[in-house]
Amino acid sequence: MVVVVTGSPGSVVDVRRGNRAAVLRALYLQGPKSRQRLVGMTGLSVGTVSSLVTGLIGEGFVREAGVLGSDGGRPRTLVRIDPEYGYVVGAVVEETRLRVELFDAALGGVARASWPLALGVQGAEMVAARVLEGVEELLAEAGVARERVLGVGLGVPGVVEQVPEPVLHAQAYGLPRVPLGALLRAGTDLPVFLENGAKTLGQAEQWFGAGRDAEDLVVTLLGTGVGASIISHGTLYRGASSSAGEWGHTKVEPGGRMCRCGVRGCLEAYVGSGALLERYREVTGRDLSGGDEEEAVALLFADPAAAPVLDEAVRHLSVALSNLINLLNPGRVVLGGWLGQLLGRSRLTEIRTATGALTLTHPYAGTEIRVGEMGGDAVSVGAALLVVNHLIGPTTPAGAEP
Protein backbone atom coordinates (compact mmCIF):
# COMPACT_ATOMS: atom_id res chain seq x y z
CA MET A 1 0.00 0.00 0.00
CA VAL A 2 1.33 3.46 -0.89
CA VAL A 3 0.18 6.27 1.40
CA VAL A 4 0.49 9.84 0.14
CA VAL A 5 0.26 12.62 2.71
CA THR A 6 0.00 16.26 1.68
CA GLY A 7 0.84 19.35 3.65
CA SER A 8 1.97 22.91 3.15
CA PRO A 9 5.74 23.61 3.05
CA GLY A 10 7.18 23.84 6.55
CA SER A 11 4.14 22.21 8.14
CA VAL A 12 4.27 19.59 10.89
CA VAL A 13 3.54 16.96 8.23
CA ASP A 14 6.50 18.05 6.09
CA VAL A 15 8.93 18.09 9.01
CA ARG A 16 7.81 14.69 10.30
CA ARG A 17 7.89 13.19 6.81
CA GLY A 18 11.45 14.45 6.28
CA ASN A 19 12.56 13.13 9.67
CA ARG A 20 10.92 9.78 8.96
CA ALA A 21 12.78 9.61 5.65
CA ALA A 22 16.08 10.34 7.39
CA VAL A 23 15.58 7.43 9.81
CA LEU A 24 14.57 4.99 7.07
CA ARG A 25 17.43 6.02 4.80
CA ALA A 26 19.91 5.50 7.65
CA LEU A 27 18.55 1.99 8.23
CA TYR A 28 18.74 1.11 4.53
CA LEU A 29 22.28 2.43 4.16
CA GLN A 30 23.78 1.31 7.46
CA GLY A 31 21.76 -1.75 8.46
CA PRO A 32 20.42 -2.54 11.94
CA LYS A 33 21.01 0.29 14.40
CA SER A 34 19.93 1.19 17.91
CA ARG A 35 17.70 4.18 18.53
CA GLN A 36 20.62 5.89 20.22
CA ARG A 37 22.81 5.36 17.16
CA LEU A 38 20.08 6.71 14.89
CA VAL A 39 20.06 9.91 16.96
CA GLY A 40 23.74 10.46 16.14
CA MET A 41 23.35 9.50 12.48
CA THR A 42 20.34 11.71 11.74
CA GLY A 43 20.89 14.65 14.07
CA LEU A 44 17.36 14.23 15.42
CA SER A 45 16.44 14.34 19.08
CA VAL A 46 16.04 11.24 21.22
CA GLY A 47 12.30 11.88 21.52
CA THR A 48 11.83 12.36 17.78
CA VAL A 49 13.72 9.17 16.89
CA SER A 50 11.86 7.18 19.54
CA SER A 51 8.49 8.42 18.27
CA LEU A 52 9.37 7.75 14.63
CA VAL A 53 10.68 4.25 15.29
CA THR A 54 7.55 3.39 17.27
CA GLY A 55 5.40 4.59 14.38
CA LEU A 56 7.46 2.68 11.79
CA ILE A 57 7.18 -0.50 13.85
CA GLY A 58 3.42 0.06 13.96
CA GLU A 59 3.38 0.40 10.15
CA GLY A 60 5.32 -2.84 9.82
CA PHE A 61 8.13 -1.08 7.93
CA VAL A 62 10.63 -1.55 10.77
CA ARG A 63 11.06 -4.27 13.38
CA GLU A 64 13.28 -4.93 16.38
CA ALA A 65 16.27 -7.10 15.59
CA GLY A 66 18.00 -8.24 18.74
CA VAL A 67 19.95 -6.56 21.50
CA LEU A 68 23.40 -4.99 21.35
CA GLY A 69 25.36 -5.47 24.55
CA SER A 70 27.45 -2.67 26.02
CA ASP A 71 30.34 -2.40 28.48
CA GLY A 72 28.63 -1.72 31.79
CA GLY A 73 25.73 0.17 30.29
CA ARG A 74 22.16 -0.68 29.45
CA PRO A 75 21.80 -3.07 26.47
CA ARG A 76 20.48 -1.37 23.34
CA THR A 77 17.75 -2.82 21.14
CA LEU A 78 18.53 -2.81 17.43
CA VAL A 79 15.93 -1.98 14.80
CA ARG A 80 16.02 -2.76 11.08
CA ILE A 81 13.93 -2.64 7.93
CA ASP A 82 11.43 -5.50 8.10
CA PRO A 83 11.91 -7.69 5.00
CA GLU A 84 8.32 -8.92 5.37
CA TYR A 85 6.85 -5.44 4.91
CA GLY A 86 6.39 -6.31 1.23
CA TYR A 87 8.21 -6.88 -2.03
CA VAL A 88 9.86 -4.62 -4.59
CA VAL A 89 10.49 -5.40 -8.27
CA GLY A 90 13.53 -4.11 -10.14
CA ALA A 91 13.39 -4.63 -13.92
CA VAL A 92 15.87 -3.76 -16.65
CA VAL A 93 15.22 -3.41 -20.38
CA GLU A 94 18.40 -4.12 -22.34
CA GLU A 95 19.02 -4.26 -26.08
CA THR A 96 18.46 -8.00 -26.36
CA ARG A 97 16.83 -9.06 -23.10
CA LEU A 98 14.55 -8.20 -20.23
CA ARG A 99 15.76 -8.91 -16.71
CA VAL A 100 13.42 -8.86 -13.72
CA GLU A 101 14.44 -9.30 -10.07
CA LEU A 102 12.25 -9.58 -7.00
CA PHE A 103 13.47 -8.17 -3.67
CA ASP A 104 12.01 -8.12 -0.20
CA ALA A 105 11.42 -4.74 1.47
CA ALA A 106 14.97 -4.77 2.88
CA LEU A 107 16.31 -5.30 -0.68
CA GLY A 108 17.27 -8.90 -0.11
CA GLY A 109 17.16 -10.85 -3.38
CA VAL A 110 14.25 -13.28 -3.64
CA ALA A 111 14.05 -14.39 -7.28
CA ARG A 112 15.20 -13.36 -10.74
CA ALA A 113 14.61 -14.28 -14.37
CA SER A 114 15.39 -13.00 -17.86
CA TRP A 115 13.79 -13.29 -21.28
CA PRO A 116 14.82 -12.38 -24.85
CA LEU A 117 13.74 -8.92 -25.99
CA ALA A 118 14.40 -7.12 -29.27
CA LEU A 119 14.47 -3.45 -28.32
CA GLY A 120 14.04 -1.28 -31.39
CA VAL A 121 12.49 -4.17 -33.35
CA GLN A 122 9.49 -4.81 -31.16
CA GLY A 123 7.15 -1.86 -30.87
CA ALA A 124 6.85 0.16 -27.68
CA GLU A 125 3.49 -1.44 -26.85
CA MET A 126 5.02 -4.91 -27.12
CA VAL A 127 7.97 -3.92 -24.93
CA ALA A 128 5.64 -2.55 -22.24
CA ALA A 129 3.48 -5.67 -22.40
CA ARG A 130 6.54 -7.92 -22.14
CA VAL A 131 7.78 -6.06 -19.07
CA LEU A 132 4.44 -6.52 -17.31
CA GLU A 133 4.24 -10.18 -18.37
CA GLY A 134 7.75 -10.73 -17.01
CA VAL A 135 6.78 -9.22 -13.66
CA GLU A 136 3.68 -11.42 -13.41
CA GLU A 137 5.62 -14.54 -14.42
CA LEU A 138 8.30 -13.93 -11.80
CA LEU A 139 5.72 -13.29 -9.06
CA ALA A 140 3.97 -16.52 -9.98
CA GLU A 141 7.24 -18.48 -9.92
CA ALA A 142 8.17 -16.99 -6.53
CA GLY A 143 4.68 -17.56 -5.10
CA VAL A 144 4.25 -13.88 -4.19
CA ALA A 145 0.76 -12.35 -4.27
CA ARG A 146 0.46 -9.11 -6.25
CA GLU A 147 -1.05 -7.26 -3.31
CA ARG A 148 2.24 -7.80 -1.46
CA VAL A 149 4.18 -5.87 -4.11
CA LEU A 150 5.02 -2.28 -3.16
CA GLY A 151 5.97 -1.19 -6.65
CA VAL A 152 7.95 -1.84 -9.83
CA GLY A 153 11.08 0.09 -10.81
CA LEU A 154 12.28 -0.08 -14.42
CA GLY A 155 15.66 0.92 -15.83
CA VAL A 156 15.78 1.56 -19.58
CA PRO A 157 18.31 2.78 -22.17
CA GLY A 158 17.76 6.33 -23.37
CA VAL A 159 16.49 9.52 -21.80
CA VAL A 160 13.51 9.24 -19.45
CA GLU A 161 11.73 12.57 -19.21
CA GLN A 162 9.47 12.81 -16.15
CA VAL A 163 6.76 15.12 -17.60
CA PRO A 164 4.54 14.14 -15.66
CA GLU A 165 4.06 10.64 -17.09
CA PRO A 166 7.53 9.26 -17.96
CA VAL A 167 8.39 9.55 -21.67
CA LEU A 168 11.25 7.54 -23.18
CA HIS A 169 13.54 9.09 -25.81
CA ALA A 170 15.72 6.24 -27.15
CA GLN A 171 17.10 7.66 -30.39
CA ALA A 172 19.64 4.88 -30.89
CA TYR A 173 16.80 2.33 -30.98
CA GLY A 174 14.41 4.25 -33.20
CA LEU A 175 12.17 5.20 -30.27
CA PRO A 176 12.23 9.01 -30.29
CA ARG A 177 9.27 9.74 -27.98
CA VAL A 178 7.49 6.83 -26.32
CA PRO A 179 4.91 7.35 -23.54
CA LEU A 180 6.28 4.28 -21.79
CA GLY A 181 5.02 5.32 -18.36
CA ALA A 182 1.44 5.57 -19.60
CA LEU A 183 1.72 2.28 -21.50
CA LEU A 184 2.91 0.46 -18.40
CA ARG A 185 0.43 2.03 -16.02
CA ALA A 186 -2.41 1.24 -18.38
CA GLY A 187 -1.60 -2.45 -17.97
CA THR A 188 -1.20 -2.70 -14.21
CA ASP A 189 -2.45 -1.22 -10.97
CA LEU A 190 0.98 -1.58 -9.37
CA PRO A 191 2.96 1.64 -8.82
CA VAL A 192 5.55 1.86 -11.64
CA PHE A 193 8.65 4.07 -11.72
CA LEU A 194 10.97 4.57 -14.70
CA GLU A 195 14.52 5.88 -15.05
CA ASN A 196 17.50 5.70 -17.36
CA GLY A 197 19.59 2.59 -16.62
CA ALA A 198 22.82 4.52 -16.00
CA LYS A 199 21.03 6.60 -13.39
CA THR A 200 19.68 3.51 -11.62
CA LEU A 201 23.18 2.03 -11.64
CA GLY A 202 24.44 5.25 -10.11
CA GLN A 203 21.90 5.03 -7.31
CA ALA A 204 22.93 1.44 -6.56
CA GLU A 205 26.64 2.33 -6.42
CA GLN A 206 25.87 5.42 -4.32
CA TRP A 207 23.85 3.46 -1.76
CA PHE A 208 25.70 0.15 -1.59
CA GLY A 209 28.83 0.25 -3.76
CA ALA A 210 31.86 2.34 -4.64
CA GLY A 211 30.06 5.65 -4.07
CA ARG A 212 28.86 5.03 -0.51
CA ASP A 213 30.74 7.82 1.26
CA ALA A 214 30.92 10.37 -1.58
CA GLU A 215 28.66 13.40 -1.96
CA ASP A 216 29.83 14.58 -5.39
CA LEU A 217 30.51 11.77 -7.82
CA VAL A 218 29.97 10.45 -11.31
CA VAL A 219 29.12 6.78 -11.81
CA THR A 220 29.77 5.69 -15.37
CA LEU A 221 28.04 2.79 -17.07
CA LEU A 222 30.00 0.99 -19.78
CA GLY A 223 28.41 -1.98 -21.50
CA THR A 224 26.42 -2.30 -24.71
CA GLY A 225 25.72 1.40 -24.25
CA VAL A 226 27.62 4.08 -22.38
CA GLY A 227 26.18 6.59 -19.93
CA ALA A 228 26.73 8.25 -16.59
CA SER A 229 24.94 9.18 -13.40
CA ILE A 230 25.85 12.60 -12.01
CA ILE A 231 25.35 13.00 -8.26
CA SER A 232 25.81 16.44 -6.71
CA HIS A 233 25.63 17.01 -2.94
CA GLY A 234 24.22 13.50 -2.61
CA THR A 235 21.38 14.14 -5.07
CA LEU A 236 20.94 12.79 -8.60
CA TYR A 237 21.23 15.55 -11.21
CA ARG A 238 18.85 15.11 -14.16
CA GLY A 239 19.12 18.43 -16.00
CA ALA A 240 16.41 20.59 -17.58
CA SER A 241 14.80 17.72 -19.53
CA SER A 242 16.24 14.66 -17.73
CA SER A 243 19.00 14.06 -20.30
CA ALA A 244 21.97 14.86 -18.04
CA GLY A 245 24.39 11.94 -18.10
CA GLU A 246 24.23 11.10 -21.82
CA TRP A 247 28.01 10.86 -21.62
CA GLY A 248 28.22 8.13 -24.23
CA HIS A 249 27.23 10.65 -26.87
CA THR A 250 29.82 13.25 -26.01
CA LYS A 251 32.39 13.57 -28.80
CA VAL A 252 35.91 12.19 -28.50
CA GLU A 253 36.76 12.09 -32.22
CA PRO A 254 35.01 14.71 -34.40
CA GLY A 255 34.06 13.11 -37.71
CA GLY A 256 35.10 9.71 -36.35
CA ARG A 257 33.27 6.40 -36.27
CA MET A 258 29.54 6.28 -36.74
CA CYS A 259 27.57 5.83 -33.53
CA ARG A 260 24.22 4.08 -33.23
CA CYS A 261 22.66 7.47 -32.54
CA GLY A 262 23.43 8.50 -36.14
CA VAL A 263 26.26 10.94 -35.35
CA ARG A 264 30.00 10.39 -35.73
CA GLY A 265 32.66 10.49 -33.07
CA CYS A 266 30.68 9.57 -29.92
CA LEU A 267 32.44 7.92 -26.99
CA GLU A 268 30.10 4.93 -27.30
CA ALA A 269 31.44 4.30 -30.83
CA TYR A 270 34.88 3.67 -29.28
CA VAL A 271 34.32 2.05 -25.88
CA GLY A 272 30.88 0.38 -26.11
CA SER A 273 31.00 -3.41 -26.28
CA GLY A 274 29.84 -3.51 -29.91
CA ALA A 275 32.54 -1.04 -30.89
CA LEU A 276 35.24 -3.11 -29.17
CA LEU A 277 34.12 -6.29 -30.93
CA GLU A 278 34.02 -4.57 -34.31
CA ARG A 279 37.47 -3.06 -33.82
CA TYR A 280 38.80 -6.45 -32.69
CA ARG A 281 37.51 -8.00 -35.92
CA GLU A 282 39.23 -5.28 -37.96
CA VAL A 283 42.55 -5.77 -36.15
CA THR A 284 42.66 -9.57 -35.84
CA GLY A 285 40.26 -10.83 -38.50
CA ARG A 286 38.42 -12.82 -35.84
CA ASP A 287 34.68 -12.37 -35.42
CA LEU A 288 33.42 -12.94 -31.89
CA SER A 289 29.93 -11.57 -32.50
CA GLY A 290 26.78 -13.62 -32.85
CA GLY A 291 26.63 -15.06 -29.35
CA ASP A 292 26.44 -13.69 -25.84
CA GLU A 293 28.03 -10.24 -25.92
CA GLU A 294 29.49 -10.36 -22.40
CA GLU A 295 31.11 -13.74 -23.09
CA ALA A 296 32.50 -12.45 -26.39
CA VAL A 297 34.06 -9.39 -24.75
CA ALA A 298 35.56 -11.59 -22.02
CA LEU A 299 37.27 -13.62 -24.78
CA LEU A 300 38.54 -10.39 -26.31
CA PHE A 301 40.09 -9.31 -23.01
CA ALA A 302 41.79 -12.70 -22.69
CA ASP A 303 43.44 -12.47 -26.14
CA PRO A 304 46.90 -10.77 -26.19
CA ALA A 305 46.19 -9.77 -29.81
CA ALA A 306 43.46 -7.45 -28.51
CA ALA A 307 46.01 -5.19 -26.77
CA PRO A 308 45.90 -2.48 -29.49
CA VAL A 309 42.09 -2.46 -29.32
CA LEU A 310 42.08 -1.98 -25.57
CA ASP A 311 44.88 0.63 -25.75
CA GLU A 312 42.75 2.63 -28.18
CA ALA A 313 39.68 2.28 -25.94
CA VAL A 314 41.65 3.50 -22.92
CA ARG A 315 42.84 6.57 -24.85
CA HIS A 316 39.32 7.59 -25.81
CA LEU A 317 37.90 6.74 -22.39
CA SER A 318 40.57 8.89 -20.75
CA VAL A 319 39.67 11.87 -22.97
CA ALA A 320 36.03 11.54 -21.90
CA LEU A 321 36.93 11.11 -18.22
CA SER A 322 39.16 14.18 -18.36
CA ASN A 323 36.31 16.22 -19.78
CA LEU A 324 34.02 14.97 -16.99
CA ILE A 325 36.51 15.90 -14.28
CA ASN A 326 37.34 19.33 -15.70
CA LEU A 327 33.66 20.16 -16.20
CA LEU A 328 32.02 18.70 -13.08
CA ASN A 329 34.82 18.51 -10.48
CA PRO A 330 33.54 15.28 -8.86
CA GLY A 331 35.26 13.90 -5.79
CA ARG A 332 35.01 10.41 -7.23
CA VAL A 333 34.47 8.73 -10.60
CA VAL A 334 33.27 5.14 -10.57
CA LEU A 335 33.87 2.87 -13.56
CA GLY A 336 30.63 0.88 -13.50
CA GLY A 337 28.73 -1.57 -15.65
CA TRP A 338 30.05 -4.99 -16.64
CA LEU A 339 32.41 -3.57 -19.27
CA GLY A 340 33.50 -0.72 -17.02
CA GLN A 341 34.49 -3.27 -14.40
CA LEU A 342 36.46 -5.29 -16.95
CA LEU A 343 38.34 -2.21 -18.15
CA GLY A 344 38.87 -0.94 -14.64
CA ARG A 345 40.19 -4.19 -13.24
CA SER A 346 42.59 -4.80 -16.14
CA ARG A 347 43.62 -1.24 -17.05
CA LEU A 348 43.01 0.98 -14.01
CA THR A 349 46.60 2.24 -13.76
CA GLU A 350 46.67 3.18 -17.45
CA ILE A 351 43.27 4.86 -17.23
CA ARG A 352 44.33 6.93 -14.21
CA THR A 353 47.65 7.93 -15.78
CA ALA A 354 46.17 8.88 -19.14
CA THR A 355 43.29 10.78 -17.56
CA GLY A 356 45.63 12.66 -15.24
CA ALA A 357 47.84 13.73 -18.14
CA LEU A 358 44.85 15.32 -19.88
CA THR A 359 43.19 16.96 -16.88
CA LEU A 360 43.85 20.20 -15.05
CA THR A 361 46.03 19.50 -12.02
CA HIS A 362 43.74 20.95 -9.36
CA PRO A 363 40.47 19.11 -10.21
CA TYR A 364 42.32 15.86 -10.95
CA ALA A 365 44.10 15.97 -7.59
CA GLY A 366 40.71 16.05 -5.86
CA THR A 367 39.21 13.18 -7.88
CA GLU A 368 39.51 9.48 -7.15
CA ILE A 369 38.88 7.00 -9.97
CA ARG A 370 37.52 3.68 -8.67
CA VAL A 371 36.14 0.46 -10.12
CA GLY A 372 32.46 -0.18 -9.41
CA GLU A 373 31.63 -2.69 -6.71
CA MET A 374 28.12 -3.68 -7.76
CA GLY A 375 27.80 -6.78 -9.91
CA GLY A 376 25.66 -7.58 -12.92
CA ASP A 377 22.43 -6.91 -11.02
CA ALA A 378 23.38 -3.30 -10.19
CA VAL A 379 20.89 -1.73 -12.60
CA SER A 380 18.04 -3.87 -11.26
CA VAL A 381 19.00 -2.98 -7.66
CA GLY A 382 18.96 0.67 -8.68
CA ALA A 383 15.58 0.18 -10.34
CA ALA A 384 14.22 -1.30 -7.11
CA LEU A 385 15.57 1.77 -5.31
CA LEU A 386 13.18 3.90 -7.38
CA VAL A 387 10.37 2.24 -5.44
CA VAL A 388 12.20 2.43 -2.11
CA ASN A 389 12.89 6.15 -2.57
CA HIS A 390 9.18 6.69 -3.19
CA LEU A 391 8.27 4.75 -0.05
CA ILE A 392 10.81 6.63 2.05
CA GLY A 393 9.95 10.06 0.67
CA PRO A 394 12.24 13.09 0.37
CA THR A 395 14.86 13.56 3.06
CA THR A 396 14.90 17.14 4.36
CA PRO A 397 17.21 18.77 6.90
CA ALA A 398 16.58 17.45 10.38
CA GLY A 399 14.14 19.55 12.31
CA ALA A 400 12.14 19.58 15.48
CA GLU A 401 8.48 18.78 15.09
CA PRO A 402 6.36 21.75 16.16
PDB file of C-alpha atoms in Angstrom, residues 210-211 213-220 228-235 237 247 320-335 355 359-370:
ATOM      1  CA  ALA A 210      31.857   2.341  -4.641  1.00  0.00           C
ATOM      2  CA  GLY A 211      30.056   5.655  -4.069  1.00  0.00           C
ATOM      3  CA  ASP A 213      30.736   7.821   1.262  1.00  0.00           C
ATOM      4  CA  ALA A 214      30.925  10.372  -1.584  1.00  0.00           C
ATOM      5  CA  GLU A 215      28.657  13.400  -1.955  1.00  0.00           C
ATOM      6  CA  ASP A 216      29.834  14.582  -5.389  1.00  0.00           C
ATOM      7  CA  LEU A 217      30.511  11.771  -7.821  1.00  0.00           C
ATOM      8  CA  VAL A 218      29.966  10.454 -11.308  1.00  0.00           C
ATOM      9  CA  VAL A 219      29.123   6.783 -11.809  1.00  0.00           C
ATOM     10  CA  THR A 220      29.773   5.694 -15.368  1.00  0.00           C
ATOM     11  CA  ALA A 228      26.729   8.253 -16.594  1.00  0.00           C
ATOM     12  CA  SER A 229      24.944   9.176 -13.396  1.00  0.00           C
ATOM     13  CA  ILE A 230      25.852  12.597 -12.006  1.00  0.00           C
ATOM     14  CA  ILE A 231      25.353  12.998  -8.259  1.00  0.00           C
ATOM     15  CA  SER A 232      25.807  16.437  -6.707  1.00  0.00           C
ATOM     16  CA  HIS A 233      25.628  17.015  -2.944  1.00  0.00           C
ATOM     17  CA  GLY A 234      24.219  13.502  -2.608  1.00  0.00           C
ATOM     18  CA  THR A 235      21.376  14.135  -5.074  1.00  0.00           C
ATOM     19  CA  TYR A 237      21.231  15.545 -11.207  1.00  0.00           C
ATOM     20  CA  TRP A 247      28.011  10.861 -21.617  1.00  0.00           C
ATOM     21  CA  ALA A 320      36.034  11.540 -21.902  1.00  0.00           C
ATOM     22  CA  LEU A 321      36.932  11.109 -18.219  1.00  0.00           C
ATOM     23  CA  SER A 322      39.161  14.178 -18.364  1.00  0.00           C
ATOM     24  CA  ASN A 323      36.306  16.225 -19.775  1.00  0.00           C
ATOM     25  CA  LEU A 324      34.017  14.973 -16.993  1.00  0.00           C
ATOM     26  CA  ILE A 325      36.506  15.896 -14.283  1.00  0.00           C
ATOM     27  CA  ASN A 326      37.337  19.333 -15.701  1.00  0.00           C
ATOM     28  CA  LEU A 327      33.665  20.164 -16.196  1.00  0.00           C
ATOM     29  CA  LEU A 328      32.019  18.695 -13.080  1.00  0.00           C
ATOM     30  CA  ASN A 329      34.820  18.507 -10.484  1.00  0.00           C
ATOM     31  CA  PRO A 330      33.543  15.281  -8.861  1.00  0.00           C
ATOM     32  CA  GLY A 331      35.256  13.904  -5.791  1.00  0.00           C
ATOM     33  CA  ARG A 332      35.005  10.405  -7.231  1.00  0.00           C
ATOM     34  CA  VAL A 333      34.474   8.734 -10.599  1.00  0.00           C
ATOM     35  CA  VAL A 334      33.272   5.139 -10.572  1.00  0.00           C
ATOM     36  CA  LEU A 335      33.870   2.866 -13.560  1.00  0.00           C
ATOM     37  CA  THR A 355      43.294  10.778 -17.563  1.00  0.00           C
ATOM     38  CA  THR A 359      43.193  16.958 -16.880  1.00  0.00           C
ATOM     39  CA  LEU A 360      43.851  20.205 -15.048  1.00  0.00           C
ATOM     40  CA  THR A 361      46.032  19.495 -12.025  1.00  0.00           C
ATOM     41  CA  HIS A 362      43.742  20.948  -9.359  1.00  0.00           C
ATOM     42  CA  PRO A 363      40.475  19.105 -10.207  1.00  0.00           C
ATOM     43  CA  TYR A 364      42.315  15.861 -10.947  1.00  0.00           C
ATOM     44  CA  ALA A 365      44.100  15.973  -7.587  1.00  0.00           C
ATOM     45  CA  GLY A 366      40.705  16.046  -5.859  1.00  0.00           C
ATOM     46  CA  THR A 367      39.205  13.178  -7.876  1.00  0.00           C
ATOM     47  CA  GLU A 368      39.513   9.477  -7.149  1.00  0.00           C
ATOM     48  CA  ILE A 369      38.875   7.001  -9.974  1.00  0.00           C
ATOM     49  CA  ARG A 370      37.523   3.682  -8.672  1.00  0.00           C
TER      50      ARG A 370
END
